Protein backbone atom coordinates (compact mmCIF):
# COMPACT_ATOMS: atom_id res chain seq x y z
CA UNK A 1 0.00 0.00 0.00
CA UNK A 2 1.39 3.39 -1.00
CA UNK A 3 2.58 5.78 1.71
CA UNK A 4 3.42 9.52 1.57
CA UNK A 5 6.92 8.51 2.69
CA UNK A 6 7.71 5.76 0.18
CA UNK A 7 8.81 8.24 -2.55
CA UNK A 8 7.31 5.87 -5.13
CA UNK A 9 6.45 8.67 -7.57
CA UNK A 10 10.14 9.49 -8.01
CA UNK A 11 12.85 7.63 -9.89
CA UNK A 12 15.64 8.54 -7.44
CA UNK A 13 14.88 8.19 -3.72
CA UNK A 14 16.75 8.69 -0.45
CA UNK A 15 16.20 7.50 3.09
CA UNK A 16 18.21 6.49 6.15
CA UNK A 17 19.10 3.17 7.73
CA UNK A 18 17.27 -0.13 7.71
CA UNK A 19 14.12 1.71 8.73
CA UNK A 20 14.37 3.94 5.68
CA UNK A 21 15.03 0.94 3.46
CA UNK A 22 11.78 -0.59 4.66
CA UNK A 23 9.91 2.70 4.32
CA UNK A 24 10.77 3.27 0.66
CA UNK A 25 8.91 1.65 -2.21
CA UNK A 26 10.80 -1.28 -3.74
CA UNK A 27 13.44 -0.15 -6.24
CA UNK A 28 15.36 -1.77 -9.08
CA UNK A 29 18.74 -0.57 -7.80
CA UNK A 30 19.93 0.17 -4.28
CA UNK A 31 23.06 2.05 -3.26
CA UNK A 32 24.37 1.66 0.28
CA UNK A 33 26.05 4.96 1.20
CA UNK A 34 28.05 4.52 4.40
CA UNK A 35 31.57 5.84 3.70
CA UNK A 36 32.91 5.75 7.28
CA UNK A 37 33.73 2.95 7.40
CA UNK A 38 31.55 0.35 5.65
CA UNK A 39 31.50 1.32 1.95
CA UNK A 40 35.10 2.51 2.02
CA UNK A 41 36.04 -0.74 3.77
CA UNK A 42 34.42 -2.69 0.96
CA UNK A 43 36.47 -0.75 -1.58
CA UNK A 44 39.66 -1.39 0.39
CA UNK A 45 39.08 -5.15 0.42
CA UNK A 46 38.38 -5.17 -3.32
CA UNK A 47 41.50 -3.08 -3.97
CA UNK A 48 43.51 -5.82 -2.23
CA UNK A 49 42.18 -8.36 -4.71
CA UNK A 50 39.56 -10.02 -2.51
CA UNK A 51 35.78 -10.17 -2.53
CA UNK A 52 33.97 -8.72 0.50
CA UNK A 53 31.95 -11.26 2.50
CA UNK A 54 28.98 -9.34 3.92
CA UNK A 55 28.37 -12.05 6.52
CA UNK A 56 31.68 -11.23 8.22
CA UNK A 57 30.78 -7.59 8.84
CA UNK A 58 29.08 -6.61 12.09
CA UNK A 59 28.50 -3.02 10.99
CA UNK A 60 25.05 -1.98 12.31
CA UNK A 61 24.68 0.65 9.61
CA UNK A 62 25.69 -0.12 6.02
CA UNK A 63 26.30 -3.76 6.94
CA UNK A 64 22.80 -4.22 8.33
CA UNK A 65 21.25 -2.56 5.27
CA UNK A 66 23.22 -4.81 2.91
CA UNK A 67 22.30 -7.98 4.81
CA UNK A 68 18.61 -7.08 4.71
CA UNK A 69 18.79 -6.54 0.95
CA UNK A 70 20.69 -9.82 0.47
CA UNK A 71 18.02 -11.69 2.42
CA UNK A 72 15.18 -10.63 0.11
CA UNK A 73 13.62 -13.33 -2.02
CA UNK A 74 14.33 -11.37 -5.19
CA UNK A 75 17.67 -9.68 -4.50
CA UNK A 76 17.86 -6.38 -6.40
CA UNK A 77 20.99 -4.79 -7.84
CA UNK A 78 22.98 -3.42 -4.89
CA UNK A 79 26.03 -1.14 -5.13
CA UNK A 80 28.25 0.19 -2.34
CA UNK A 81 28.71 3.92 -2.79
CA UNK A 82 31.09 6.48 -1.33
CA UNK A 83 32.35 9.93 -2.18
CA UNK A 84 35.32 8.17 -3.76
CA UNK A 85 33.31 6.28 -6.37
CA UNK A 86 30.26 8.53 -6.71
CA UNK A 87 30.59 9.20 -10.44
CA UNK A 88 31.47 5.57 -11.15
CA UNK A 89 28.35 4.41 -9.27
CA UNK A 90 26.21 6.87 -11.23
CA UNK A 91 27.59 5.48 -14.49
CA UNK A 92 26.92 1.93 -13.31
CA UNK A 93 23.31 2.91 -12.60
CA UNK A 94 23.03 4.43 -16.07
CA UNK A 95 24.49 1.28 -17.63
CA UNK A 96 22.03 -0.89 -15.73
CA UNK A 97 19.14 1.24 -16.97
CA UNK A 98 20.39 0.90 -20.53
CA UNK A 99 20.73 -2.86 -20.08
CA UNK A 100 17.14 -3.06 -18.88
CA UNK A 101 15.95 -0.70 -21.64
CA UNK A 102 13.40 0.67 -19.21
CA UNK A 103 13.08 3.41 -16.63
CA UNK A 104 14.93 2.14 -13.59
CA UNK A 105 14.19 3.20 -10.02
CA UNK A 106 17.08 3.93 -7.66
CA UNK A 107 17.06 3.99 -3.86
CA UNK A 108 20.03 5.54 -2.11
CA UNK A 109 20.17 4.33 1.49
CA UNK A 110 22.35 6.49 3.73
CA UNK A 111 23.71 4.41 6.59
CA UNK A 112 23.40 6.89 9.41
CA UNK A 113 24.94 6.04 12.77
CA UNK A 114 23.26 3.59 15.12
CA UNK A 115 23.36 5.00 18.66
CA UNK A 116 23.65 2.87 21.83
CA UNK A 117 19.93 3.53 22.33
CA UNK A 118 19.18 1.99 18.94
CA UNK A 119 18.24 5.24 17.19
CA UNK A 120 19.66 6.47 13.87
CA UNK A 121 21.91 9.53 14.17
CA UNK A 122 22.31 11.87 11.21
CA UNK A 123 25.80 11.46 9.73
CA UNK A 124 27.15 14.25 7.53
CA UNK A 125 29.47 11.89 5.64
CA UNK A 126 26.55 9.71 4.58
CA UNK A 127 24.52 12.72 3.45
CA UNK A 128 27.44 13.96 1.34
CA UNK A 129 28.18 10.54 -0.18
CA UNK A 130 24.52 10.03 -1.07
CA UNK A 131 24.35 13.58 -2.43
CA UNK A 132 27.47 13.09 -4.55
CA UNK A 133 25.95 10.03 -6.22
CA UNK A 134 22.60 11.73 -6.81
CA UNK A 135 24.37 14.82 -8.16
CA UNK A 136 26.39 12.65 -10.58
CA UNK A 137 23.17 11.09 -11.91
CA UNK A 138 21.78 14.43 -13.07
CA UNK A 139 24.02 14.92 -16.16
CA UNK A 140 23.26 11.32 -17.11
CA UNK A 141 19.57 12.14 -17.39
CA UNK A 142 18.50 10.28 -14.25
CA UNK A 143 17.14 13.29 -12.43
CA UNK A 144 13.50 12.71 -11.48
CA UNK A 145 14.48 12.83 -7.81
CA UNK A 146 12.49 13.10 -4.60
CA UNK A 147 12.85 16.29 -2.55
CA UNK A 148 14.86 14.28 -0.03
CA UNK A 149 17.29 13.21 -2.76
CA UNK A 150 17.48 16.70 -4.25
CA UNK A 151 18.32 18.20 -0.86
CA UNK A 152 21.23 15.78 -0.44
CA UNK A 153 22.54 16.50 -3.94
CA UNK A 154 22.36 20.26 -3.43
CA UNK A 155 24.13 19.92 -0.08
CA UNK A 156 27.00 18.08 -1.73
CA UNK A 157 27.20 20.55 -4.62
CA UNK A 158 27.33 23.52 -2.24
CA UNK A 159 29.80 21.94 0.19
CA UNK A 160 32.05 19.97 -2.15
CA UNK A 161 35.13 22.11 -1.54
CA UNK A 162 34.85 21.60 2.20
CA UNK A 163 34.27 17.86 2.23
CA UNK A 164 37.56 16.94 3.93
CA UNK A 165 37.02 19.45 6.73
CA UNK A 166 33.41 18.39 7.17
CA UNK A 167 34.28 14.70 7.46
CA UNK A 168 37.23 15.12 9.81
CA UNK A 169 35.35 17.65 11.94
CA UNK A 170 32.10 15.70 12.09
CA UNK A 171 31.07 13.56 15.04
CA UNK A 172 32.03 10.44 13.12
CA UNK A 173 35.44 11.85 12.25
CA UNK A 174 36.17 13.12 15.75
CA UNK A 175 35.14 9.79 17.25
CA UNK A 176 38.00 8.17 15.33
CA UNK A 177 40.64 10.89 15.68
CA UNK A 178 42.52 9.07 18.47
CA UNK A 179 43.19 6.14 16.10
CA UNK A 180 45.71 7.16 13.39
CA UNK A 181 44.71 4.31 11.06
CA UNK A 182 41.01 5.11 11.40
CA UNK A 183 41.67 8.83 10.91
CA UNK A 184 43.57 8.00 7.72
CA UNK A 185 40.48 6.11 6.57
CA UNK A 186 38.36 9.20 7.22
CA UNK A 187 40.68 11.38 5.16
CA UNK A 188 40.71 8.80 2.36
CA UNK A 189 36.90 8.63 2.44
CA UNK A 190 36.76 12.39 1.85
CA UNK A 191 38.42 12.14 -1.59
CA UNK A 192 35.80 12.63 -4.28
CA UNK A 193 35.94 10.41 -7.38
CA UNK A 194 39.24 8.79 -6.44
CA UNK A 195 38.33 5.39 -7.94
CA UNK A 196 36.28 3.81 -10.72
CA UNK A 197 35.65 0.61 -8.74
CA UNK A 198 31.96 -0.12 -8.13
CA UNK A 199 31.23 -2.91 -5.62
CA UNK A 200 28.14 -4.90 -6.61
CA UNK A 201 26.45 -7.49 -4.40
CA UNK A 202 26.47 -11.06 -5.73
CA UNK A 203 25.60 -14.16 -3.69
CA UNK A 204 26.50 -12.61 -0.36
CA UNK A 205 29.70 -10.94 -1.53
CA UNK A 206 30.55 -7.50 -2.83
CA UNK A 207 32.64 -7.98 -5.97
CA UNK A 208 34.16 -5.44 -8.35
CA UNK A 209 31.72 -4.66 -11.14
JSON list of N, CA and C in Angstrom, two decimals, residues 119-179:
[
{"chain": "A", "resi": 119, "resn": "UNK", "atom": "N", "xyz": [18.76, 4.26, 18.13]},
{"chain": "A", "resi": 119, "resn": "UNK", "atom": "CA", "xyz": [18.24, 5.24, 17.19]},
{"chain": "A", "resi": 119, "resn": "UNK", "atom": "C", "xyz": [19.24, 5.44, 16.04]},
{"chain": "A", "resi": 120, "resn": "UNK", "atom": "N", "xyz": [18.78, 6.11, 14.97]},
{"chain": "A", "resi": 120, "resn": "UNK", "atom": "CA", "xyz": [19.66, 6.47, 13.87]},
{"chain": "A", "resi": 120, "resn": "UNK", "atom": "C", "xyz": [20.07, 7.94, 14.02]},
{"chain": "A", "resi": 121, "resn": "UNK", "atom": "N", "xyz": [21.38, 8.16, 14.10]},
{"chain": "A", "resi": 121, "resn": "UNK", "atom": "CA", "xyz": [21.91, 9.53, 14.17]},
{"chain": "A", "resi": 121, "resn": "UNK", "atom": "C", "xyz": [22.27, 10.01, 12.76]},
{"chain": "A", "resi": 122, "resn": "UNK", "atom": "N", "xyz": [21.89, 11.25, 12.47]},
{"chain": "A", "resi": 122, "resn": "UNK", "atom": "CA", "xyz": [22.31, 11.87, 11.21]},
{"chain": "A", "resi": 122, "resn": "UNK", "atom": "C", "xyz": [23.83, 11.86, 11.12]},
{"chain": "A", "resi": 123, "resn": "UNK", "atom": "N", "xyz": [24.36, 11.50, 9.95]},
{"chain": "A", "resi": 123, "resn": "UNK", "atom": "CA", "xyz": [25.80, 11.46, 9.73]},
{"chain": "A", "resi": 123, "resn": "UNK", "atom": "C", "xyz": [26.12, 12.27, 8.48]},
{"chain": "A", "resi": 124, "resn": "UNK", "atom": "N", "xyz": [26.88, 13.34, 8.64]},
{"chain": "A", "resi": 124, "resn": "UNK", "atom": "CA", "xyz": [27.15, 14.25, 7.53]},
{"chain": "A", "resi": 124, "resn": "UNK", "atom": "C", "xyz": [27.85, 13.54, 6.38]},
{"chain": "A", "resi": 125, "resn": "UNK", "atom": "N", "xyz": [28.73, 12.58, 6.70]},
{"chain": "A", "resi": 125, "resn": "UNK", "atom": "CA", "xyz": [29.47, 11.89, 5.64]},
{"chain": "A", "resi": 125, "resn": "UNK", "atom": "C", "xyz": [28.54, 11.07, 4.76]},
{"chain": "A", "resi": 126, "resn": "UNK", "atom": "N", "xyz": [27.49, 10.51, 5.35]},
{"chain": "A", "resi": 126, "resn": "UNK", "atom": "CA", "xyz": [26.55, 9.71, 4.58]},
{"chain": "A", "resi": 126, "resn": "UNK", "atom": "C", "xyz": [25.68, 10.60, 3.70]},
{"chain": "A", "resi": 127, "resn": "UNK", "atom": "N", "xyz": [25.29, 11.75, 4.25]},
{"chain": "A", "resi": 127, "resn": "UNK", "atom": "CA", "xyz": [24.52, 12.72, 3.45]},
{"chain": "A", "resi": 127, "resn": "UNK", "atom": "C", "xyz": [25.33, 13.15, 2.23]},
{"chain": "A", "resi": 128, "resn": "UNK", "atom": "N", "xyz": [26.61, 13.47, 2.44]},
{"chain": "A", "resi": 128, "resn": "UNK", "atom": "CA", "xyz": [27.44, 13.96, 1.34]},
{"chain": "A", "resi": 128, "resn": "UNK", "atom": "C", "xyz": [27.72, 12.87, 0.31]},
{"chain": "A", "resi": 129, "resn": "UNK", "atom": "N", "xyz": [27.94, 11.64, 0.77]},
{"chain": "A", "resi": 129, "resn": "UNK", "atom": "CA", "xyz": [28.18, 10.54, -0.18]},
{"chain": "A", "resi": 129, "resn": "UNK", "atom": "C", "xyz": [26.93, 10.28, -1.01]},
{"chain": "A", "resi": 130, "resn": "UNK", "atom": "N", "xyz": [25.78, 10.22, -0.34]},
{"chain": "A", "resi": 130, "resn": "UNK", "atom": "CA", "xyz": [24.52, 10.03, -1.07]},
{"chain": "A", "resi": 130, "resn": "UNK", "atom": "C", "xyz": [24.30, 11.17, -2.05]},
{"chain": "A", "resi": 131, "resn": "UNK", "atom": "N", "xyz": [24.54, 12.41, -1.58]},
{"chain": "A", "resi": 131, "resn": "UNK", "atom": "CA", "xyz": [24.35, 13.58, -2.43]},
{"chain": "A", "resi": 131, "resn": "UNK", "atom": "C", "xyz": [25.27, 13.59, -3.63]},
{"chain": "A", "resi": 132, "resn": "UNK", "atom": "N", "xyz": [26.51, 13.12, -3.44]},
{"chain": "A", "resi": 132, "resn": "UNK", "atom": "CA", "xyz": [27.47, 13.09, -4.55]},
{"chain": "A", "resi": 132, "resn": "UNK", "atom": "C", "xyz": [26.99, 12.14, -5.64]},
{"chain": "A", "resi": 133, "resn": "UNK", "atom": "N", "xyz": [26.45, 11.00, -5.24]},
{"chain": "A", "resi": 133, "resn": "UNK", "atom": "CA", "xyz": [25.95, 10.03, -6.22]},
{"chain": "A", "resi": 133, "resn": "UNK", "atom": "C", "xyz": [24.74, 10.58, -6.95]},
{"chain": "A", "resi": 134, "resn": "UNK", "atom": "N", "xyz": [23.81, 11.16, -6.20]},
{"chain": "A", "resi": 134, "resn": "UNK", "atom": "CA", "xyz": [22.60, 11.73, -6.81]},
{"chain": "A", "resi": 134, "resn": "UNK", "atom": "C", "xyz": [22.97, 12.88, -7.75]},
{"chain": "A", "resi": 135, "resn": "UNK", "atom": "N", "xyz": [23.91, 13.71, -7.33]},
{"chain": "A", "resi": 135, "resn": "UNK", "atom": "CA", "xyz": [24.37, 14.82, -8.16]},
{"chain": "A", "resi": 135, "resn": "UNK", "atom": "C", "xyz": [24.99, 14.31, -9.46]},
{"chain": "A", "resi": 136, "resn": "UNK", "atom": "N", "xyz": [25.74, 13.20, -9.38]},
{"chain": "A", "resi": 136, "resn": "UNK", "atom": "CA", "xyz": [26.39, 12.65, -10.58]},
{"chain": "A", "resi": 136, "resn": "UNK", "atom": "C", "xyz": [25.39, 12.00, -11.53]},
{"chain": "A", "resi": 137, "resn": "UNK", "atom": "N", "xyz": [24.20, 11.66, -11.04]},
{"chain": "A", "resi": 137, "resn": "UNK", "atom": "CA", "xyz": [23.17, 11.09, -11.91]},
{"chain": "A", "resi": 137, "resn": "UNK", "atom": "C", "xyz": [22.52, 12.14, -12.80]},
{"chain": "A", "resi": 138, "resn": "UNK", "atom": "N", "xyz": [22.51, 13.37, -12.36]},
{"chain": "A", "resi": 138, "resn": "UNK", "atom": "CA", "xyz": [21.78, 14.43, -13.07]},
{"chain": "A", "resi": 138, "resn": "UNK", "atom": "C", "xyz": [22.26, 14.60, -14.51]},
{"chain": "A", "resi": 139, "resn": "UNK", "atom": "N", "xyz": [23.59, 14.76, -14.76]},
{"chain": "A", "resi": 139, "resn": "UNK", "atom": "CA", "xyz": [24.02, 14.92, -16.16]},
{"chain": "A", "resi": 139, "resn": "UNK", "atom": "C", "xyz": [23.82, 13.67, -17.01]},
{"chain": "A", "resi": 140, "resn": "UNK", "atom": "N", "xyz": [23.52, 12.56, -16.38]},
{"chain": "A", "resi": 140, "resn": "UNK", "atom": "CA", "xyz": [23.26, 11.32, -17.11]},
{"chain": "A", "resi": 140, "resn": "UNK", "atom": "C", "xyz": [21.79, 11.17, -17.45]},
{"chain": "A", "resi": 141, "resn": "UNK", "atom": "N", "xyz": [20.99, 12.15, -17.06]},
{"chain": "A", "resi": 141, "resn": "UNK", "atom": "CA", "xyz": [19.57, 12.14, -17.39]},
{"chain": "A", "resi": 141, "resn": "UNK", "atom": "C", "xyz": [18.70, 11.40, -16.39]},
{"chain": "A", "resi": 142, "resn": "UNK", "atom": "N", "xyz": [19.28, 10.96, -15.29]},
{"chain": "A", "resi": 142, "resn": "UNK", "atom": "CA", "xyz": [18.50, 10.28, -14.25]},
{"chain": "A", "resi": 142, "resn": "UNK", "atom": "C", "xyz": [18.29, 11.31, -13.14]},
{"chain": "A", "resi": 143, "resn": "UNK", "atom": "N", "xyz": [17.26, 12.11, -13.28]},
{"chain": "A", "resi": 143, "resn": "UNK", "atom": "CA", "xyz": [17.14, 13.29, -12.43]},
{"chain": "A", "resi": 143, "resn": "UNK", "atom": "C", "xyz": [15.72, 13.54, -11.92]},
{"chain": "A", "resi": 144, "resn": "UNK", "atom": "N", "xyz": [14.83, 12.55, -12.07]},
{"chain": "A", "resi": 144, "resn": "UNK", "atom": "CA", "xyz": [13.50, 12.71, -11.48]},
{"chain": "A", "resi": 144, "resn": "UNK", "atom": "C", "xyz": [13.60, 12.26, -10.01]},
{"chain": "A", "resi": 145, "resn": "UNK", "atom": "N", "xyz": [14.10, 13.16, -9.18]},
{"chain": "A", "resi": 145, "resn": "UNK", "atom": "CA", "xyz": [14.48, 12.83, -7.81]},
{"chain": "A", "resi": 145, "resn": "UNK", "atom": "C", "xyz": [13.48, 13.37, -6.80]},
{"chain": "A", "resi": 146, "resn": "UNK", "atom": "N", "xyz": [13.35, 12.65, -5.70]},
{"chain": "A", "resi": 146, "resn": "UNK", "atom": "CA", "xyz": [12.49, 13.10, -4.60]},
{"chain": "A", "resi": 146, "resn": "UNK", "atom": "C", "xyz": [13.10, 14.34, -3.96]},
{"chain": "A", "resi": 147, "resn": "UNK", "atom": "N", "xyz": [12.30, 15.14, -3.27]},
{"chain": "A", "resi": 147, "resn": "UNK", "atom": "CA", "xyz": [12.85, 16.29, -2.55]},
{"chain": "A", "resi": 147, "resn": "UNK", "atom": "C", "xyz": [13.97, 15.90, -1.59]},
{"chain": "A", "resi": 148, "resn": "UNK", "atom": "N", "xyz": [13.82, 14.75, -0.95]},
{"chain": "A", "resi": 148, "resn": "UNK", "atom": "CA", "xyz": [14.86, 14.28, -0.03]},
{"chain": "A", "resi": 148, "resn": "UNK", "atom": "C", "xyz": [16.17, 14.06, -0.78]},
{"chain": "A", "resi": 149, "resn": "UNK", "atom": "N", "xyz": [16.09, 13.45, -1.96]},
{"chain": "A", "resi": 149, "resn": "UNK", "atom": "CA", "xyz": [17.29, 13.21, -2.76]},
{"chain": "A", "resi": 149, "resn": "UNK", "atom": "C", "xyz": [17.88, 14.51, -3.29]},
{"chain": "A", "resi": 150, "resn": "UNK", "atom": "N", "xyz": [17.02, 15.41, -3.73]},
{"chain": "A", "resi": 150, "resn": "UNK", "atom": "CA", "xyz": [17.48, 16.70, -4.25]},
{"chain": "A", "resi": 150, "resn": "UNK", "atom": "C", "xyz": [18.22, 17.48, -3.16]},
{"chain": "A", "resi": 151, "resn": "UNK", "atom": "N", "xyz": [17.69, 17.48, -1.95]},
{"chain": "A", "resi": 151, "resn": "UNK", "atom": "CA", "xyz": [18.32, 18.20, -0.86]},
{"chain": "A", "resi": 151, "resn": "UNK", "atom": "C", "xyz": [19.72, 17.68, -0.58]},
{"chain": "A", "resi": 152, "resn": "UNK", "atom": "N", "xyz": [19.90, 16.36, -0.64]},
{"chain": "A", "resi": 152, "resn": "UNK", "atom": "CA", "xyz": [21.23, 15.78, -0.44]},
{"chain": "A", "resi": 152, "resn": "UNK", "atom": "C", "xyz": [22.18, 16.18, -1.56]},
{"chain": "A", "resi": 153, "resn": "UNK", "atom": "N", "xyz": [21.70, 16.13, -2.80]},
{"chain": "A", "resi": 153, "resn": "UNK", "atom": "CA", "xyz": [22.54, 16.50, -3.94]},
{"chain": "A", "resi": 153, "resn": "UNK", "atom": "C", "xyz": [22.97, 17.96, -3.88]},
{"chain": "A", "resi": 154, "resn": "UNK", "atom": "N", "xyz": [22.04, 18.83, -3.53]},
{"chain": "A", "resi": 154, "resn": "UNK", "atom": "CA", "xyz": [22.36, 20.26, -3.43]},
{"chain": "A", "resi": 154, "resn": "UNK", "atom": "C", "xyz": [23.32, 20.52, -2.28]},
{"chain": "A", "resi": 155, "resn": "UNK", "atom": "N", "xyz": [23.19, 19.77, -1.20]},
{"chain": "A", "resi": 155, "resn": "UNK", "atom": "CA", "xyz": [24.13, 19.92, -0.08]},
{"chain": "A", "resi": 155, "resn": "UNK", "atom": "C", "xyz": [25.55, 19.56, -0.53]},
{"chain": "A", "resi": 156, "resn": "UNK", "atom": "N", "xyz": [25.68, 18.45, -1.25]},
{"chain": "A", "resi": 156, "resn": "UNK", "atom": "CA", "xyz": [27.00, 18.08, -1.73]},
{"chain": "A", "resi": 156, "resn": "UNK", "atom": "C", "xyz": [27.55, 19.13, -2.68]},
{"chain": "A", "resi": 157, "resn": "UNK", "atom": "N", "xyz": [26.73, 19.58, -3.63]},
{"chain": "A", "resi": 157, "resn": "UNK", "atom": "CA", "xyz": [27.20, 20.55, -4.62]},
{"chain": "A", "resi": 157, "resn": "UNK", "atom": "C", "xyz": [27.68, 21.84, -3.95]},
{"chain": "A", "resi": 158, "resn": "UNK", "atom": "N", "xyz": [26.97, 22.28, -2.92]},
{"chain": "A", "resi": 158, "resn": "UNK", "atom": "CA", "xyz": [27.33, 23.52, -2.24]},
{"chain": "A", "resi": 158, "resn": "UNK", "atom": "C", "xyz": [28.55, 23.36, -1.35]},
{"chain": "A", "resi": 159, "resn": "UNK", "atom": "N", "xyz": [28.76, 22.16, -0.81]},
{"chain": "A", "resi": 159, "resn": "UNK", "atom": "CA", "xyz": [29.80, 21.94, 0.19]},
{"chain": "A", "resi": 159, "resn": "UNK", "atom": "C", "xyz": [30.99, 21.15, -0.32]},
{"chain": "A", "resi": 160, "resn": "UNK", "atom": "N", "xyz": [31.02, 20.86, -1.60]},
{"chain": "A", "resi": 160, "resn": "UNK", "atom": "CA", "xyz": [32.05, 19.97, -2.15]},
{"chain": "A", "resi": 160, "resn": "UNK", "atom": "C", "xyz": [33.47, 20.39, -1.77]},
{"chain": "A", "resi": 161, "resn": "UNK", "atom": "N", "xyz": [33.76, 21.67, -1.82]},
{"chain": "A", "resi": 161, "resn": "UNK", "atom": "CA", "xyz": [35.13, 22.11, -1.54]},
{"chain": "A", "resi": 161, "resn": "UNK", "atom": "C", "xyz": [35.53, 21.90, -0.08]},
{"chain": "A", "resi": 162, "resn": "UNK", "atom": "N", "xyz": [34.55, 21.76, 0.77]},
{"chain": "A", "resi": 162, "resn": "UNK", "atom": "CA", "xyz": [34.85, 21.60, 2.20]},
{"chain": "A", "resi": 162, "resn": "UNK", "atom": "C", "xyz": [34.66, 20.19, 2.72]},
{"chain": "A", "resi": 163, "resn": "UNK", "atom": "N", "xyz": [34.59, 19.22, 1.82]},
{"chain": "A", "resi": 163, "resn": "UNK", "atom": "CA", "xyz": [34.27, 17.86, 2.23]},
{"chain": "A", "resi": 163, "resn": "UNK", "atom": "C", "xyz": [35.27, 17.30, 3.24]},
{"chain": "A", "resi": 164, "resn": "UNK", "atom": "N", "xyz": [36.56, 17.49, 3.01]},
{"chain": "A", "resi": 164, "resn": "UNK", "atom": "CA", "xyz": [37.56, 16.94, 3.93]},
{"chain": "A", "resi": 164, "resn": "UNK", "atom": "C", "xyz": [37.38, 17.52, 5.32]},
{"chain": "A", "resi": 165, "resn": "UNK", "atom": "N", "xyz": [37.21, 18.82, 5.43]},
{"chain": "A", "resi": 165, "resn": "UNK", "atom": "CA", "xyz": [37.02, 19.45, 6.73]},
{"chain": "A", "resi": 165, "resn": "UNK", "atom": "C", "xyz": [35.74, 18.95, 7.39]},
{"chain": "A", "resi": 166, "resn": "UNK", "atom": "N", "xyz": [34.69, 18.82, 6.61]},
{"chain": "A", "resi": 166, "resn": "UNK", "atom": "CA", "xyz": [33.41, 18.39, 7.17]},
{"chain": "A", "resi": 166, "resn": "UNK", "atom": "C", "xyz": [33.49, 16.97, 7.71]},
{"chain": "A", "resi": 167, "resn": "UNK", "atom": "N", "xyz": [34.18, 16.08, 7.00]},
{"chain": "A", "resi": 167, "resn": "UNK", "atom": "CA", "xyz": [34.28, 14.70, 7.46]},
{"chain": "A", "resi": 167, "resn": "UNK", "atom": "C", "xyz": [35.17, 14.57, 8.69]},
{"chain": "A", "resi": 168, "resn": "UNK", "atom": "N", "xyz": [36.33, 15.24, 8.67]},
{"chain": "A", "resi": 168, "resn": "UNK", "atom": "CA", "xyz": [37.23, 15.12, 9.81]},
{"chain": "A", "resi": 168, "resn": "UNK", "atom": "C", "xyz": [36.68, 15.84, 11.04]},
{"chain": "A", "resi": 169, "resn": "UNK", "atom": "N", "xyz": [35.90, 16.89, 10.82]},
{"chain": "A", "resi": 169, "resn": "UNK", "atom": "CA", "xyz": [35.35, 17.65, 11.94]},
{"chain": "A", "resi": 169, "resn": "UNK", "atom": "C", "xyz": [34.00, 17.17, 12.42]},
{"chain": "A", "resi": 170, "resn": "UNK", "atom": "N", "xyz": [33.41, 16.22, 11.71]},
{"chain": "A", "resi": 170, "resn": "UNK", "atom": "CA", "xyz": [32.10, 15.70, 12.09]},
{"chain": "A", "resi": 170, "resn": "UNK", "atom": "C", "xyz": [32.21, 14.81, 13.33]},
{"chain": "A", "resi": 171, "resn": "UNK", "atom": "N", "xyz": [31.05, 14.47, 13.91]},
{"chain": "A", "resi": 171, "resn": "UNK", "atom": "CA", "xyz": [31.07, 13.56, 15.04]},
{"chain": "A", "resi": 171, "resn": "UNK", "atom": "C", "xyz": [31.73, 12.24, 14.71]},
{"chain": "A", "resi": 172, "resn": "UNK", "atom": "N", "xyz": [31.43, 11.71, 13.52]},
{"chain": "A", "resi": 172, "resn": "UNK", "atom": "CA", "xyz": [32.03, 10.44, 13.12]},
{"chain": "A", "resi": 172, "resn": "UNK", "atom": "C", "xyz": [33.53, 10.54, 12.98]},
{"chain": "A", "resi": 173, "resn": "UNK", "atom": "N", "xyz": [34.00, 11.65, 12.41]},
{"chain": "A", "resi": 173, "resn": "UNK", "atom": "CA", "xyz": [35.44, 11.85, 12.25]},
{"chain": "A", "resi": 173, "resn": "UNK", "atom": "C", "xyz": [36.14, 12.04, 13.58]},
{"chain": "A", "resi": 174, "resn": "UNK", "atom": "N", "xyz": [35.55, 12.84, 14.45]},
{"chain": "A", "resi": 174, "resn": "UNK", "atom": "CA", "xyz": [36.17, 13.12, 15.75]},
{"chain": "A", "resi": 174, "resn": "UNK", "atom": "C", "xyz": [36.17, 11.88, 16.65]},
{"chain": "A", "resi": 175, "resn": "UNK", "atom": "N", "xyz": [35.19, 11.03, 16.48]},
{"chain": "A", "resi": 175, "resn": "UNK", "atom": "CA", "xyz": [35.14, 9.79, 17.25]},
{"chain": "A", "resi": 175, "resn": "UNK", "atom": "C", "xyz": [36.35, 8.92, 16.96]},
{"chain": "A", "resi": 176, "resn": "UNK", "atom": "N", "xyz": [36.90, 9.03, 15.75]},
{"chain": "A", "resi": 176, "resn": "UNK", "atom": "CA", "xyz": [38.00, 8.17, 15.33]},
{"chain": "A", "resi": 176, "resn": "UNK", "atom": "C", "xyz": [39.36, 8.87, 15.36]},
{"chain": "A", "resi": 177, "resn": "UNK", "atom": "N", "xyz": [39.41, 10.12, 15.82]},
{"chain": "A", "resi": 177, "resn": "UNK", "atom": "CA", "xyz": [40.64, 10.89, 15.68]},
{"chain": "A", "resi": 177, "resn": "UNK", "atom": "C", "xyz": [41.77, 10.38, 16.58]},
{"chain": "A", "resi": 178, "resn": "UNK", "atom": "N", "xyz": [41.46, 9.60, 17.61]},
{"chain": "A", "resi": 178, "resn": "UNK", "atom": "CA", "xyz": [42.52, 9.07, 18.47]},
{"chain": "A", "resi": 178, "resn": "UNK", "atom": "C", "xyz": [43.20, 7.84, 17.87]},
{"chain": "A", "resi": 179, "resn": "UNK", "atom": "N", "xyz": [42.64, 7.31, 16.78]},
{"chain": "A", "resi": 179, "resn": "UNK", "atom": "CA", "xyz": [43.19, 6.14, 16.10]},
{"chain": "A", "resi": 179, "resn": "UNK", "atom": "C", "xyz": [43.77, 6.60, 14.76]}
]
